[in-house]
Coordinates of C-alpha atoms and ligand atoms in Angstrom, one line a residue:
M1 CA 2.3 -19.1 5.0
E2 CA 4.1 -22.0 3.3
K3 CA 4.3 -21.1 -0.3
K4 CA 5.0 -17.9 -2.1
V5 CA 1.9 -15.8 -2.7
T6 CA 1.0 -15.1 -6.3
T7 CA -1.8 -13.4 -8.1
A8 CA -3.3 -16.8 -8.6
T9 CA -3.3 -17.4 -4.8
L10 CA -5.4 -14.2 -4.3
M11 CA -7.9 -15.4 -6.9
E12 CA -8.2 -18.8 -5.2
M13 CA -8.7 -17.2 -1.8
K14 CA -11.6 -15.0 -3.3
Q15 CA -13.2 -18.2 -4.8
K16 CA -12.8 -19.9 -1.3
G17 CA -14.2 -17.0 0.6
E18 CA -10.8 -16.5 2.5
K19 CA -10.0 -13.0 3.4
I20 CA -6.7 -11.4 2.0
T21 CA -4.5 -9.3 4.1
M22 CA -2.3 -6.6 2.8
L23 CA -0.1 -4.0 4.5
T24 CA 2.4 -1.5 3.4
A25 CA 6.2 -1.7 4.0
Y26 CA 9.0 0.6 3.2
D27 CA 12.0 -1.2 4.7
Y28 CA 13.7 -4.4 5.5
P29 CA 12.6 -4.8 9.2
I30 CA 9.0 -4.3 8.8
S31 CA 9.0 -6.3 5.6
Y32 CA 10.5 -9.2 7.5
I33 CA 7.8 -9.0 10.1
T34 CA 5.1 -9.0 7.5
E35 CA 6.4 -12.3 6.2
K36 CA 6.6 -13.8 9.7
A37 CA 2.9 -12.6 10.3
G38 CA 1.7 -14.3 7.1
I39 CA 0.5 -11.1 5.4
E40 CA -0.4 -12.1 1.9
V41 CA 0.4 -9.0 0.0
V42 CA 2.9 -6.3 0.9
L43 CA 2.7 -2.8 -0.9
I44 CA 5.5 -0.3 -1.2
G45 CA 2.9 2.4 -1.2
D46 CA 3.5 5.9 -2.4
S47 CA 2.1 6.7 1.1
L48 CA 5.8 6.6 2.0
G49 CA 5.6 10.3 1.0
N50 CA 3.4 11.0 3.9
V51 CA 4.6 8.6 6.5
V52 CA 8.3 8.2 5.9
L53 CA 9.5 11.2 4.0
G54 CA 7.3 13.8 5.7
Y55 CA 5.6 15.3 2.7
D56 CA 2.2 16.8 2.9
N57 CA 0.9 14.3 0.1
T58 CA 1.9 11.6 -2.2
L59 CA 2.8 13.7 -5.3
P60 CA 6.5 14.4 -4.7
V61 CA 7.3 10.6 -4.6
T62 CA 9.4 9.5 -7.6
V63 CA 10.0 6.1 -9.2
N64 CA 13.6 6.1 -7.8
D65 CA 12.1 6.5 -4.2
I66 CA 9.8 3.6 -4.7
I67 CA 12.5 1.4 -6.3
Y68 CA 14.9 2.2 -3.4
H69 CA 12.3 1.1 -0.8
T70 CA 11.1 -1.8 -2.8
K71 CA 14.6 -3.4 -2.9
A72 CA 14.7 -3.2 1.0
V73 CA 11.3 -4.7 1.2
V74 CA 12.1 -7.5 -1.2
R75 CA 15.3 -8.5 0.7
G76 CA 13.1 -8.8 3.9
N77 CA 10.2 -10.9 2.6
K78 CA 10.5 -14.0 0.3
K79 CA 6.8 -15.1 0.6
S80 CA 4.3 -12.3 0.4
L81 CA 3.3 -11.0 -3.0
I82 CA 5.3 -7.7 -3.4
V83 CA 3.5 -4.9 -5.1
A84 CA 5.3 -1.6 -6.0
D85 CA 3.1 1.5 -6.2
M86 CA 3.5 3.5 -9.4
P87 CA 3.9 7.2 -8.2
F88 CA 2.3 10.3 -9.6
L89 CA 3.0 11.0 -13.3
S90 CA 5.1 7.8 -13.6
Y91 CA 2.3 6.2 -15.9
K92 CA 0.0 8.8 -17.2
I93 CA 2.3 10.5 -19.6
S94 CA 2.5 7.8 -22.2
K95 CA 2.2 4.0 -22.6
E96 CA 5.8 3.7 -23.4
E97 CA 6.8 5.5 -20.2
A98 CA 4.4 3.6 -18.0
V99 CA 5.8 0.3 -19.4
R100 CA 9.3 1.4 -18.9
N101 CA 8.6 2.6 -15.2
A102 CA 6.7 -0.4 -14.4
G103 CA 9.4 -2.5 -15.8
R104 CA 12.0 -0.8 -13.6
M105 CA 9.8 -1.7 -10.5
I106 CA 10.1 -5.3 -11.5
Q107 CA 13.7 -5.4 -12.8
E108 CA 15.4 -3.0 -10.4
G109 CA 13.2 -3.1 -7.4
G110 CA 12.4 -6.8 -7.5
A111 CA 8.7 -6.3 -7.1
S112 CA 6.2 -8.9 -8.6
A113 CA 3.5 -6.5 -9.6
V114 CA 2.7 -2.8 -9.7
K115 CA -0.4 -0.8 -8.5
V116 CA -1.8 2.1 -10.5
E117 CA -4.7 4.6 -9.6
G118 CA -7.5 5.2 -12.0
G119 CA -10.2 3.5 -14.2
A120 CA -11.4 3.4 -17.8
E121 CA -9.5 6.7 -18.7
I122 CA -6.2 4.8 -18.3
S123 CA -7.4 1.4 -19.9
D124 CA -4.8 1.7 -22.8
I125 CA -2.0 2.2 -20.3
I126 CA -2.9 -0.6 -17.9
S127 CA -3.3 -2.9 -21.0
S128 CA 0.2 -2.1 -22.2
I129 CA 1.6 -2.9 -18.7
I130 CA -0.2 -6.2 -18.6
K131 CA 0.9 -7.0 -22.2
A132 CA 4.5 -6.5 -21.1
D133 CA 3.9 -9.3 -18.6
I134 CA 3.7 -7.2 -15.5
P135 CA 0.7 -7.9 -13.3
V136 CA -1.4 -4.8 -12.2
M137 CA -3.4 -4.1 -9.2
G138 CA -5.9 -1.4 -9.6
H139 CA -7.0 1.5 -7.1
L140 CA -10.5 3.1 -7.3
G141 CA -12.5 5.4 -5.1
L142 CA -10.4 8.0 -3.2
T143 CA -7.2 8.0 -5.3
P144 CA -4.8 10.4 -3.5
Q145 CA -2.8 11.2 -6.6
A146 CA -5.7 13.0 -7.8
I147 CA -5.9 15.2 -4.6
N148 CA -5.6 18.4 -6.7
Q149 CA -8.6 17.4 -8.8
F150 CA -10.7 16.2 -5.9
G151 CA -9.8 19.1 -3.7
S152 CA -10.2 17.0 -0.6
Y153 CA -9.9 13.6 0.9
K154 CA -13.7 13.1 1.4
T155 CA -15.6 9.8 0.8
R156 CA -16.0 9.1 -2.9
G157 CA -18.9 7.3 -4.6
V158 CA -21.5 8.8 -2.4
D159 CA -23.5 10.3 -5.3
K160 CA -25.2 8.0 -7.8
K161 CA -23.2 9.1 -10.6
E162 CA -19.8 8.8 -9.0
A163 CA -20.9 5.4 -7.6
Q164 CA -21.9 4.2 -11.1
K165 CA -18.5 5.3 -12.5
I166 CA -16.6 3.4 -9.8
I167 CA -18.7 0.3 -10.6
S168 CA -18.1 0.5 -14.3
D169 CA -14.3 1.2 -13.8
A170 CA -14.1 -1.9 -11.6
K171 CA -15.6 -4.0 -14.4
E172 CA -13.4 -2.3 -16.9
L173 CA -10.2 -3.2 -14.8
E174 CA -11.4 -6.8 -14.4
K175 CA -11.9 -7.1 -18.2
L176 CA -8.3 -5.7 -18.8
G177 CA -6.8 -8.3 -16.7
V178 CA -6.1 -6.5 -13.5
F179 CA -5.5 -9.1 -10.7
A180 CA -7.1 -7.2 -7.7
I181 CA -8.5 -3.8 -7.0
V182 CA -8.0 -1.6 -3.9
L183 CA -11.2 0.2 -3.0
E184 CA -10.4 3.3 -0.9
K185 CA -12.8 5.4 1.1
I186 CA -16.1 4.5 -0.4
P187 CA -19.5 3.5 1.2
L188 CA -19.6 0.0 2.4
E189 CA -22.7 -0.9 0.4
L190 CA -21.0 0.3 -2.8
A191 CA -17.7 -1.9 -2.0
K192 CA -20.2 -4.8 -1.3
K193 CA -21.7 -4.4 -4.7
I194 CA -18.5 -4.2 -6.5
T195 CA -17.1 -7.2 -4.7
A196 CA -20.2 -9.3 -5.6
S197 CA -20.0 -8.2 -9.2
I198 CA -16.4 -8.9 -10.2
S199 CA -14.4 -12.2 -10.3
I200 CA -11.1 -10.5 -9.0
P201 CA -10.4 -9.7 -5.4
T202 CA -11.2 -6.3 -3.9
I203 CA -9.0 -5.0 -1.2
G204 CA -10.7 -2.3 0.9
I205 CA -9.2 0.6 2.9
G206 CA -12.1 2.5 4.5
A207 CA -14.5 0.6 2.2
G208 CA -16.1 -1.6 4.9
P209 CA -16.1 -5.2 5.9
F210 CA -17.5 -6.8 2.7
C211 CA -14.3 -6.5 0.5
D212 CA -12.3 -9.6 -0.2
G213 CA -9.4 -8.3 1.8
Q214 CA -8.1 -5.4 3.8
V215 CA -5.2 -3.1 3.6
L216 CA -3.8 -0.5 6.0
V217 CA -0.8 1.9 6.0
T218 CA 1.5 0.1 8.4
Y219 CA 2.8 3.2 10.2
D220 CA -0.9 4.3 10.8
M221 CA -1.9 0.9 12.2
L222 CA 1.2 0.8 14.4
G223 CA 0.6 4.2 15.8
L224 CA 4.0 5.4 14.3
F225 CA 2.4 8.3 12.3
S226 CA 0.4 10.5 14.6
K227 CA 0.1 13.6 12.5
F228 CA -3.3 12.5 11.1
L229 CA -5.3 9.4 11.6
P230 CA -8.3 8.6 9.4
K231 CA -11.5 7.2 10.8
F232 CA -11.0 3.9 8.8
V233 CA -7.7 3.2 10.6
K234 CA -7.7 0.9 13.6
K235 CA -4.5 1.4 15.9
Y236 CA -3.2 -2.0 16.7
A237 CA -0.1 -0.6 18.5
D238 CA 1.1 2.6 20.0
L239 CA 4.7 2.8 18.8
D240 CA 5.0 6.5 19.0
K241 CA 4.5 6.2 22.8
E242 CA 6.7 3.1 23.0
I243 CA 9.6 4.7 21.2
T244 CA 9.2 8.0 22.9
N245 CA 9.5 6.1 26.3
A246 CA 12.6 4.3 25.0
F247 CA 14.3 7.5 23.9
L248 CA 13.4 9.2 27.2
A249 CA 14.8 6.2 29.2
F250 CA 18.0 6.1 27.1
S251 CA 18.5 9.9 27.6
Q252 CA 18.0 9.7 31.2
E253 CA 20.3 6.8 31.7
V254 CA 23.0 8.4 29.8
K255 CA 22.7 11.6 31.7
N256 CA 22.7 10.0 35.1
G257 CA 25.5 7.6 34.2
K258 CA 23.5 4.4 34.3
F259 CA 24.1 3.4 30.7
P260 CA 26.3 2.0 29.6
D261 CA 27.0 -0.5 32.5
K262 CA 30.7 -1.1 33.0
D263 CA 30.3 -4.8 33.1
K264 CA 27.3 -5.6 30.8
H265 CA 28.1 -3.1 28.1
S266 CA 31.7 -2.5 28.2
F267 CA 34.9 -4.2 27.2
Ligands
LIG1 O1 0.1 4.2 -0.9 C1 -0.5 3.4 -0.2 O2 -0.1 3.2 0.9 C2 -1.7 3.0 -0.8 C3 -2.6 2.1 0.0 C4 -3.3 3.1 0.9 C5 -3.5 1.2 -0.6 O3 -2.1 3.1 -1.9

């Protein structure tokens, strides 16, 4: 990745049929590695509630949590497009509050864009954020902040009525000027249809191979969060095992006097 990725880069990639990669990051070292690996978009997802802070869902995550982690991610990566997730209640109370909180993500956190969950019901809010010159990424399908409405994390858009609503929401978001849409846990044929019917990129997570790009929660794909692994996650590493082995080796060597070595690690 030579140049800094912008929202325009993603649009060009869709036009050329080049797949977009997106991962979550919450800290400096992982962010640094996403840049080295040429990942185009890095999201400070509110999934940090689950995988970093140990909550049962994303609802307790605050604007200050996201800003704190965004600052670290921005310090580690100068090339990817950095997107800060707007947490639960930070953008649905009023347009003013939404713009103020989105503005904090940019001004204090250093992000270049924000992500919000929802469709036509928050059109006016999305519009206000974009009018404040803050690029917005959408998120449709399974929207984890609505867990108490949905009652479960099951696949969305399976029945015709809900599928139709997701299609019309995607078109509405495109009309509002959203620069890309995350499609989470919807049937692959529905994601394919949406991807073909809008000009902005779709980024899938559990939405099949026909989206313009793919996103995963980094701690899931690295095997660092083993409490629960959704079917749509592919584990590319087993860091839980690696780290456990490292800690066991350290513990054993301290206890048997092998570490620290009196020459190599001492003064
Ligand atoms: O919070 C998050 O990590 C997300 C991704 C799953 C897209 O919203």
